PDB file of C-alpha atoms in Angstrom:
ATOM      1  CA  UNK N   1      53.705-100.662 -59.874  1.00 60.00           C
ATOM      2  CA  UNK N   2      50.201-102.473 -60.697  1.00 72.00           C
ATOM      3  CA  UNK N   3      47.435-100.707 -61.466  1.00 83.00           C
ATOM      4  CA  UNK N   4      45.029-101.497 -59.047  1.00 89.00           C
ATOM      5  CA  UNK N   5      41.336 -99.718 -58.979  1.00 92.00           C
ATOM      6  CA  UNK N   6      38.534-100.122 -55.894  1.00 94.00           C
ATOM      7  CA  UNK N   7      34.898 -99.469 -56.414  1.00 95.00           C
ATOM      8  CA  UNK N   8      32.946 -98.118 -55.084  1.00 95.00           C
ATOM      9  CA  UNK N   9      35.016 -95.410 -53.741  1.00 92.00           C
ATOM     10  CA  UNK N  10      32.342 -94.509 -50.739  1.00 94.00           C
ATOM     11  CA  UNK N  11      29.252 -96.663 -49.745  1.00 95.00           C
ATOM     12  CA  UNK N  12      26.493 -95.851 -47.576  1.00 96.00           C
ATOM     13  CA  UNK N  13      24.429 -98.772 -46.080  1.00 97.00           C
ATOM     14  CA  UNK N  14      21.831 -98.789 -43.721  1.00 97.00           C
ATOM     15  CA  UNK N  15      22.692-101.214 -40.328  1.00 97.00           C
ATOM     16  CA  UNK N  16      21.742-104.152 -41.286  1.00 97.00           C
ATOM     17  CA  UNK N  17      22.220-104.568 -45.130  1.00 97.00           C
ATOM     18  CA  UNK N  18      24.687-106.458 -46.602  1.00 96.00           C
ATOM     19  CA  UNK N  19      27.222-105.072 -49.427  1.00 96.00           C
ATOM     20  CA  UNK N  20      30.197-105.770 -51.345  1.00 95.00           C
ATOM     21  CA  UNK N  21      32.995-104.344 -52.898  1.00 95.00           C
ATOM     22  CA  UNK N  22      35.542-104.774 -55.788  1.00 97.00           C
ATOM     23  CA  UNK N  23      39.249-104.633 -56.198  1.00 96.00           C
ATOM     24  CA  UNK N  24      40.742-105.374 -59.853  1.00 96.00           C
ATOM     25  CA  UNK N  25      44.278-105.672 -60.338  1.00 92.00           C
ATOM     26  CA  UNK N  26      46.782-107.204 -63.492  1.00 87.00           C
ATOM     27  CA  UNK N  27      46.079-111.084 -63.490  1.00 80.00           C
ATOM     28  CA  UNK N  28      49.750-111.497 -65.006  1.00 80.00           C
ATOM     29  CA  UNK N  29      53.001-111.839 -61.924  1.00 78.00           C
ATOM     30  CA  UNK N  30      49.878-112.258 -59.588  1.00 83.00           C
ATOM     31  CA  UNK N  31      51.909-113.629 -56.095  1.00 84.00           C
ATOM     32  CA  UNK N  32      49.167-112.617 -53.285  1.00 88.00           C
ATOM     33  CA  UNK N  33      46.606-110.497 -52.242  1.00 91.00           C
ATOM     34  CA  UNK N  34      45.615-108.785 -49.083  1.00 91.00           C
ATOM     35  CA  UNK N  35      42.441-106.923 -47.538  1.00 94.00           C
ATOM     36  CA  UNK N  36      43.120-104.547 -45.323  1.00 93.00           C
ATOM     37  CA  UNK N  37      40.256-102.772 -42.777  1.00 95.00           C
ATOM     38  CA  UNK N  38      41.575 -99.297 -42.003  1.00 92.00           C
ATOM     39  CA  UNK N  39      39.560 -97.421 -39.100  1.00 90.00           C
ATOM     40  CA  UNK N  40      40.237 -93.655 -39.349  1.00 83.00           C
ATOM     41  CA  UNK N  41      43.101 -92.455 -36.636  1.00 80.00           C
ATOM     42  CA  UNK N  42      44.097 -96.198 -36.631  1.00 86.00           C
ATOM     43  CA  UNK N  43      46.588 -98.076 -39.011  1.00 87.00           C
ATOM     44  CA  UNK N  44      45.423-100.971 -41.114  1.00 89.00           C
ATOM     45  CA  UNK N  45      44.791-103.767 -39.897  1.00 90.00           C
ATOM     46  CA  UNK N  46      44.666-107.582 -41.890  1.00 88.00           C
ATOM     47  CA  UNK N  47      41.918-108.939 -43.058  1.00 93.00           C
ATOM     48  CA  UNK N  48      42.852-111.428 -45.419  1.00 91.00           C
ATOM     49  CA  UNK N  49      45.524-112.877 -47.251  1.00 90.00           C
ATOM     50  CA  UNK N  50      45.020-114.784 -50.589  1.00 91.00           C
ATOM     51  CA  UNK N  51      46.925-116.487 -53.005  1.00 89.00           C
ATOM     52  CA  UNK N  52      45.375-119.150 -55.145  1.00 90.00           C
ATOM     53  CA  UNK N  53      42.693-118.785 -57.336  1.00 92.00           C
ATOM     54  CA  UNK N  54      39.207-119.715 -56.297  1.00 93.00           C
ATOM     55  CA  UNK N  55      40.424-119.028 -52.814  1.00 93.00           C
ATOM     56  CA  UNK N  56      37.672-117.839 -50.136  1.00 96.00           C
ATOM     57  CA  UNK N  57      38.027-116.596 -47.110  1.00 95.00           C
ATOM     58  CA  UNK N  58      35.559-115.835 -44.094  1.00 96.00           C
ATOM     59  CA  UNK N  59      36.039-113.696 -40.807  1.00 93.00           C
ATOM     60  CA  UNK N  60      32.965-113.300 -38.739  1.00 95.00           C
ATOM     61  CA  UNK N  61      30.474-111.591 -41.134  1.00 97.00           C
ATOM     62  CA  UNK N  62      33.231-110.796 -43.706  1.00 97.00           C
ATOM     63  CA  UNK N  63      34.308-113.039 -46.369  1.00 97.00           C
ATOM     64  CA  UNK N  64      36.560-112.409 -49.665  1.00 97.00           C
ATOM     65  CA  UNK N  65      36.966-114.106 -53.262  1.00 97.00           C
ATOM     66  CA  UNK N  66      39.498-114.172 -55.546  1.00 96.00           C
ATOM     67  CA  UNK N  67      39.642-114.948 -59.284  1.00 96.00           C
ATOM     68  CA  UNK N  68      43.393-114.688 -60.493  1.00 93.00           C
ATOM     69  CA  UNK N  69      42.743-115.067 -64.101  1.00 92.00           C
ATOM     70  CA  UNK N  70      40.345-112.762 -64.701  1.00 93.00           C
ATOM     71  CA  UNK N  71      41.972-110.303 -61.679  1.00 93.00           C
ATOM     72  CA  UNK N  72      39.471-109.345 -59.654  1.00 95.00           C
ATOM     73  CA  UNK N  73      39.012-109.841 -55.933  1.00 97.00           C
ATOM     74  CA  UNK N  74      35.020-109.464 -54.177  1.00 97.00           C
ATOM     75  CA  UNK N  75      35.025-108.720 -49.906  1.00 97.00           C
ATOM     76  CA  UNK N  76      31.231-108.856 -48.847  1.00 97.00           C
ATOM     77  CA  UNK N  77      29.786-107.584 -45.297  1.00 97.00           C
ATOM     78  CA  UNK N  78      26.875-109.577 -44.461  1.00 97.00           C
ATOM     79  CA  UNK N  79      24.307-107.701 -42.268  1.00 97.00           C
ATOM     80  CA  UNK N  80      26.338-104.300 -41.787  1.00 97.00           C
ATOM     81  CA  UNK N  81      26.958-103.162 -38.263  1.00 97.00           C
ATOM     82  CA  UNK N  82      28.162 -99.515 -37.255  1.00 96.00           C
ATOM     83  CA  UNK N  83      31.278-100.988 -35.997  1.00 95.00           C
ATOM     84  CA  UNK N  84      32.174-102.037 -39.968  1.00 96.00           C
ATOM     85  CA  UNK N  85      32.760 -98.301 -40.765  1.00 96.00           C
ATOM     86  CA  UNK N  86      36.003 -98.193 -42.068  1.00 96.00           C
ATOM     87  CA  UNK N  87      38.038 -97.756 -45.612  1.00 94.00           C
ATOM     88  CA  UNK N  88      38.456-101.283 -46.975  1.00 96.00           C
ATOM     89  CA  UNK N  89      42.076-101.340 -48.715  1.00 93.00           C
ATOM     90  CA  UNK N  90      42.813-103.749 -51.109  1.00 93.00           C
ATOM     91  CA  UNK N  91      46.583-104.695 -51.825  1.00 89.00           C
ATOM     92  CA  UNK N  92      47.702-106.856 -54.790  1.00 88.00           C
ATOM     93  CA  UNK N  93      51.437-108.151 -54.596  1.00 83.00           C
ATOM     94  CA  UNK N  94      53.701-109.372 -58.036  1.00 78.00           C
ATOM     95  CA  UNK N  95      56.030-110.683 -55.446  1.00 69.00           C
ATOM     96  CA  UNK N  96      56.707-109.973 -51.529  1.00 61.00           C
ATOM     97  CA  UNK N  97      58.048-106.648 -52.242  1.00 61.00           C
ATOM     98  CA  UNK N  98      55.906-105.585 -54.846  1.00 70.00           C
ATOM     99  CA  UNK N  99      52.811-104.308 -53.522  1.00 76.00           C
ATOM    100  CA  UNK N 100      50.337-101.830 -54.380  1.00 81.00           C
ATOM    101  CA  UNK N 101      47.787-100.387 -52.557  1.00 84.00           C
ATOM    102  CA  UNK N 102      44.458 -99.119 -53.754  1.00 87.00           C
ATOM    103  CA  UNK N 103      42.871 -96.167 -52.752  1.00 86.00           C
ATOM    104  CA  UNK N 104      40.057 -97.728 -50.797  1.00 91.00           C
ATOM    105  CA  UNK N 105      36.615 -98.297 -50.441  1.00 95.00           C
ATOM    106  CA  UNK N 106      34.926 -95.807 -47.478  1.00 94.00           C
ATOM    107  CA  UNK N 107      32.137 -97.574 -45.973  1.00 96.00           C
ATOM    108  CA  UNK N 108      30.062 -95.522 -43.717  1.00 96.00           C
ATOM    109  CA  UNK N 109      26.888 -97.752 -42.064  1.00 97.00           C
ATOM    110  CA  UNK N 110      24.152 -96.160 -40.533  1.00 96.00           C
ATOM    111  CA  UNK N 111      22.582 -97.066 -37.581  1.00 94.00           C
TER     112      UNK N 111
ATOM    113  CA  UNK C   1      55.162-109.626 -28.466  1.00 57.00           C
ATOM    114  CA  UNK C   2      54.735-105.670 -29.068  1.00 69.00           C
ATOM    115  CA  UNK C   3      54.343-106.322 -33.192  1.00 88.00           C
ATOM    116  CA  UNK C   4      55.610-103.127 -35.064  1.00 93.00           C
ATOM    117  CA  UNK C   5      56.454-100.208 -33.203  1.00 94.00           C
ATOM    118  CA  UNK C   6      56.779 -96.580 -34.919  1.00 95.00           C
ATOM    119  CA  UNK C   7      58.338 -93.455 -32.865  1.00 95.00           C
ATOM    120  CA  UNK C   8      57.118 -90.505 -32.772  1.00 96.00           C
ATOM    121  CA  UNK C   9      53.109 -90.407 -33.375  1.00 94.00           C
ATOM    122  CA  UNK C  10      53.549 -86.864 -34.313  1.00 95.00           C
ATOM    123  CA  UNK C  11      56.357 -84.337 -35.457  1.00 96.00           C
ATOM    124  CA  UNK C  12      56.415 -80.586 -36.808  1.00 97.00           C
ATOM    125  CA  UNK C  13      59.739 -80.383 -38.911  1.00 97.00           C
ATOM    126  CA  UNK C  14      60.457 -76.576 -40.471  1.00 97.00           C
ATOM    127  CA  UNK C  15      61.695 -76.971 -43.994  1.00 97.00           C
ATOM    128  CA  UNK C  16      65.462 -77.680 -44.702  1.00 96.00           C
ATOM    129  CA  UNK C  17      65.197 -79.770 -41.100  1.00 97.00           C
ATOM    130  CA  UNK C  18      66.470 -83.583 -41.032  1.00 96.00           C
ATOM    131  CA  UNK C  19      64.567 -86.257 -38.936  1.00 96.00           C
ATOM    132  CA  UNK C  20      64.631 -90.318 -38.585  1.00 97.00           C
ATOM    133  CA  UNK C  21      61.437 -92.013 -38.015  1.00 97.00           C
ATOM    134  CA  UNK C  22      62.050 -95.223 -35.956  1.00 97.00           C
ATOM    135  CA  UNK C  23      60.487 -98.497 -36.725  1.00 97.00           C
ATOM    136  CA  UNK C  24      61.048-101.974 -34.700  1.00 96.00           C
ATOM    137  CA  UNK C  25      59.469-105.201 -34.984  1.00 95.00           C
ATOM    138  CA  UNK C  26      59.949-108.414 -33.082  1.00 92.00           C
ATOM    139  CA  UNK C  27      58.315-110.696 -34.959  1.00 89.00           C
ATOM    140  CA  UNK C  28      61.558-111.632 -36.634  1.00 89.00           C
ATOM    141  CA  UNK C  29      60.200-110.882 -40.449  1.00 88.00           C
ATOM    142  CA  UNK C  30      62.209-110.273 -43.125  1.00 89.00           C
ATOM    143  CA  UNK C  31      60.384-107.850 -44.959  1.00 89.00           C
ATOM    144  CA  UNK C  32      59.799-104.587 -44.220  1.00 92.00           C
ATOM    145  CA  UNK C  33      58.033-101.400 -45.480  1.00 92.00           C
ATOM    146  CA  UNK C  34      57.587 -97.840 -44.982  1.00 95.00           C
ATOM    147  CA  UNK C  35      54.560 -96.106 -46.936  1.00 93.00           C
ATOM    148  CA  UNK C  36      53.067 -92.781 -46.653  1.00 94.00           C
ATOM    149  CA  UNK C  37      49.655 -92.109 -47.023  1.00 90.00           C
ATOM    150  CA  UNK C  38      48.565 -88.193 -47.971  1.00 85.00           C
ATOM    151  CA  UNK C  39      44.660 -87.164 -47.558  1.00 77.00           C
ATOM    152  CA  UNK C  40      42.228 -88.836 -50.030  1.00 72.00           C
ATOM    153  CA  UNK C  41      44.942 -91.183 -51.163  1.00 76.00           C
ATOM    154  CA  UNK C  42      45.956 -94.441 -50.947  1.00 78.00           C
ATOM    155  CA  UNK C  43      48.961 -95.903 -49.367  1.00 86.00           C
ATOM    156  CA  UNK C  44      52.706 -95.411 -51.440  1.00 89.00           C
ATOM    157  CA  UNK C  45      55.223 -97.439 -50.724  1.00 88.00           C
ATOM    158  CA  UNK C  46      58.580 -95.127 -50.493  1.00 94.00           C
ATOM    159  CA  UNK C  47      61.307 -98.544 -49.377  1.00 93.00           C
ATOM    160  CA  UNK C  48      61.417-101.886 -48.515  1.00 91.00           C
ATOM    161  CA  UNK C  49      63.327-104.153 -47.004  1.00 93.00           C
ATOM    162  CA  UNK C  50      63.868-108.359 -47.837  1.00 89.00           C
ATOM    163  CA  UNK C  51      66.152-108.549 -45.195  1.00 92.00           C
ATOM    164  CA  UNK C  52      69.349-106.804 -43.011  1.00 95.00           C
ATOM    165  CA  UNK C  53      71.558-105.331 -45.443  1.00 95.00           C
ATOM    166  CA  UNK C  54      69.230-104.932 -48.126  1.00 94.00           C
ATOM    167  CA  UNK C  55      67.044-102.116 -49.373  1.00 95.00           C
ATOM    168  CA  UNK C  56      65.126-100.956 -52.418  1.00 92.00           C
ATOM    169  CA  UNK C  57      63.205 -98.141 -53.837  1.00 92.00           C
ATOM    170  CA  UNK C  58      59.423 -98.112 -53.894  1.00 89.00           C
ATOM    171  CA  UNK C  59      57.435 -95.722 -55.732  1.00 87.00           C
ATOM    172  CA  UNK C  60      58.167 -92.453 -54.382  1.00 93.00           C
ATOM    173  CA  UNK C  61      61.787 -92.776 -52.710  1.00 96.00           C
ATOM    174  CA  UNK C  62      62.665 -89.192 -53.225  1.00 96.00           C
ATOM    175  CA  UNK C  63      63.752 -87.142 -50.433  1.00 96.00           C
ATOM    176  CA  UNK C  64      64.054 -90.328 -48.151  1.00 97.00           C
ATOM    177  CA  UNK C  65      66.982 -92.858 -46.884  1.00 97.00           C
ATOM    178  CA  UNK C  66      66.753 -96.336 -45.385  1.00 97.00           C
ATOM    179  CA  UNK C  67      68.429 -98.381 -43.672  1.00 97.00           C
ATOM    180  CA  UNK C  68      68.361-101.952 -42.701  1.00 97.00           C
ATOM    181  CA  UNK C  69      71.513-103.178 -40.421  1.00 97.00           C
ATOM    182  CA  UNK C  70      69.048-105.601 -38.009  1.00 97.00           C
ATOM    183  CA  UNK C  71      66.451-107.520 -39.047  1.00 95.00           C
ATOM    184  CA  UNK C  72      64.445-105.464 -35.949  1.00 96.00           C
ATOM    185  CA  UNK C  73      64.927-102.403 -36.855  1.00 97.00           C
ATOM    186  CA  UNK C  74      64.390-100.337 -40.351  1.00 98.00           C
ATOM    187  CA  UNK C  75      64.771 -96.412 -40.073  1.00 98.00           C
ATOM    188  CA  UNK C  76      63.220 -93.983 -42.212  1.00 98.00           C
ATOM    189  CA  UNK C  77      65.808 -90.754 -42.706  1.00 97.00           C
ATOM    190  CA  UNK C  78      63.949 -87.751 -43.985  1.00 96.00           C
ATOM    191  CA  UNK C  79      66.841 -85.468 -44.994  1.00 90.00           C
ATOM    192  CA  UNK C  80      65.996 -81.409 -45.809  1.00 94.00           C
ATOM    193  CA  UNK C  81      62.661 -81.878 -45.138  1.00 96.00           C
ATOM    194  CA  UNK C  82      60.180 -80.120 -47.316  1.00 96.00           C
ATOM    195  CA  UNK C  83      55.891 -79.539 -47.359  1.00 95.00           C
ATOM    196  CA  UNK C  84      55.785 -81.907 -49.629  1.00 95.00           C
ATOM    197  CA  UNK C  85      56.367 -84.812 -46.998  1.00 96.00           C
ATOM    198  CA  UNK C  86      53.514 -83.639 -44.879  1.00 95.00           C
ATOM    199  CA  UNK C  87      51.948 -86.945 -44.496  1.00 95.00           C
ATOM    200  CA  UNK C  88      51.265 -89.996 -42.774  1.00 94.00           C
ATOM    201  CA  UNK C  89      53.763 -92.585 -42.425  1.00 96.00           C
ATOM    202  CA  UNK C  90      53.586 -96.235 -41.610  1.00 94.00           C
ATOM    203  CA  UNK C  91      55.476 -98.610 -41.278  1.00 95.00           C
ATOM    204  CA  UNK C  92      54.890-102.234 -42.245  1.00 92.00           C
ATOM    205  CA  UNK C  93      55.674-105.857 -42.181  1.00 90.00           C
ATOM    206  CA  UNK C  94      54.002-108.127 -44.362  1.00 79.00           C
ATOM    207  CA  UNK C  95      54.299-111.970 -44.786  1.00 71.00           C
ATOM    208  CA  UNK C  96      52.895-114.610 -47.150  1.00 64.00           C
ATOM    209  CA  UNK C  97      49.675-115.427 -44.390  1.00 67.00           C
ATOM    210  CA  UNK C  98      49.984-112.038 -42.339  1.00 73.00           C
ATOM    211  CA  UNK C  99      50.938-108.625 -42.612  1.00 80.00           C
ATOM    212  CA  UNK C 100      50.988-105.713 -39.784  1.00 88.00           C
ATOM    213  CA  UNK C 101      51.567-101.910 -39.578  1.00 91.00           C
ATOM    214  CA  UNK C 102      52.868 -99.825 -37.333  1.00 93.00           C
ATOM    215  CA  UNK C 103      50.746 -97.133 -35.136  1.00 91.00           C
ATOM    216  CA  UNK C 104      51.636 -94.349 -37.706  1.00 93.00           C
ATOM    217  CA  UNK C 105      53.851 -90.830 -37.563  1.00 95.00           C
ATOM    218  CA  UNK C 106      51.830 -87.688 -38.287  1.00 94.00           C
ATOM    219  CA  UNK C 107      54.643 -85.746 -39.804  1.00 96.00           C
ATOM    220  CA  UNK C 108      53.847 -81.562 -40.833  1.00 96.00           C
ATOM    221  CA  UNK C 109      56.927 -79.763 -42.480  1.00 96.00           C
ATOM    222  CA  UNK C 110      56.455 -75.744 -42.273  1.00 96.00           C
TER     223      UNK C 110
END
């Protein structure tokens, strides 16, 4: 089981700003990582899924890097809406049956 | 194409009772995952799946049974149920480019 640690664990933004969050994990057995967006009442849904180091990703107004060696994984909101409330999960993998979840960054964006 | 389906959304079990949460995908993955997620934590994963025939323990496996005889369907058996598996369970599938969860069982033991 990695030990994986989010921060911040609860962010308040006004509508509008932009923010980001961390995930750090074990750089060594590194196979994949994925960002999850988890609305409350709902299950989580996929953001992104990264493997190689340097990757980037970008989804609308969220995007995601991820440095492998150093293991450490940034997912940025660029100009916060209400609609981006949700806990942001983070979920490194050693191998396809190895993952670990972190708690989760809470985002709550105020109108 | 329904993704991953979980029965029931909700279920009150009295202690010592037995129950199987049902999970089905059609999406033909291989692996599959049940986790349980309790209030102000994250997500543990209880078993997993790399295929029909073959399980594995995750982290907290206690008090649970799997099974995997399809590659559609993966069962989670809750045997003598007890307050301490009051929680939220999903289950998942999750590939090398995508990864999905099921809708979710409420589950209360009293």
């Amino acid at each position: 089981i990695l030990n994986v640690e989010q921060s911040p664990q609860s962010l308040h933004v006004q509508e509008g700003d932009s923010t980001n969050f961390t995930c750090s994990f074990p750089s060594s057995n590194f196979y994949a990582l994925h960002w999850y967006r988890w609305e409350t009442a709902k299950s989580p849904e996929a953001l992104f899924v990264m493997t190689l180091n340097g990757d980037e990703k970008k989804k609308g107004r969220i995007s995601a890097t991820l440095n492998t060696k150093e293991g450490y994984s940034y997912l940025y909101i660029k100009g916060s809406q209400p609609e981006d409330s949700a806990t942001y999960l983070c979920a490194p993998a050693e191998g396809y049956q190895k993952v670990t979840f972190g708690t989760g960054t809470k985002l709550q964006v105020i109108p | 194409n329904a993704g991953v389906t979980q029965t029931p959304k909700f279920r009150i079990l009295k202690i010592g009772q037995s129950m199987t949460l049902q999970c089905t995908q059609d999406m033909n993955h291989n692996y599959m995952y049940w986790y349980r997620q309790d209030p102000g934590m994250g997500l543990k994963l209880i078993y997993y799946s790399v295929g029909a025939g073959i399980t594995d323990k995750g982290e907290v496996p206690n008090g649970y049974n799997v099974s995997r005889s399809t590659t559609e369907d993966f069962p989670l058996r809750l045997e003598l149920a007890a307050p301490s598996q009051t929680s939220v369970y999903f289950c998942a599938i999750q590939g090398p480019t995508e990864a999905f969860f099921g809708q979710g069982t409420r589950l209360t033991v009293v």
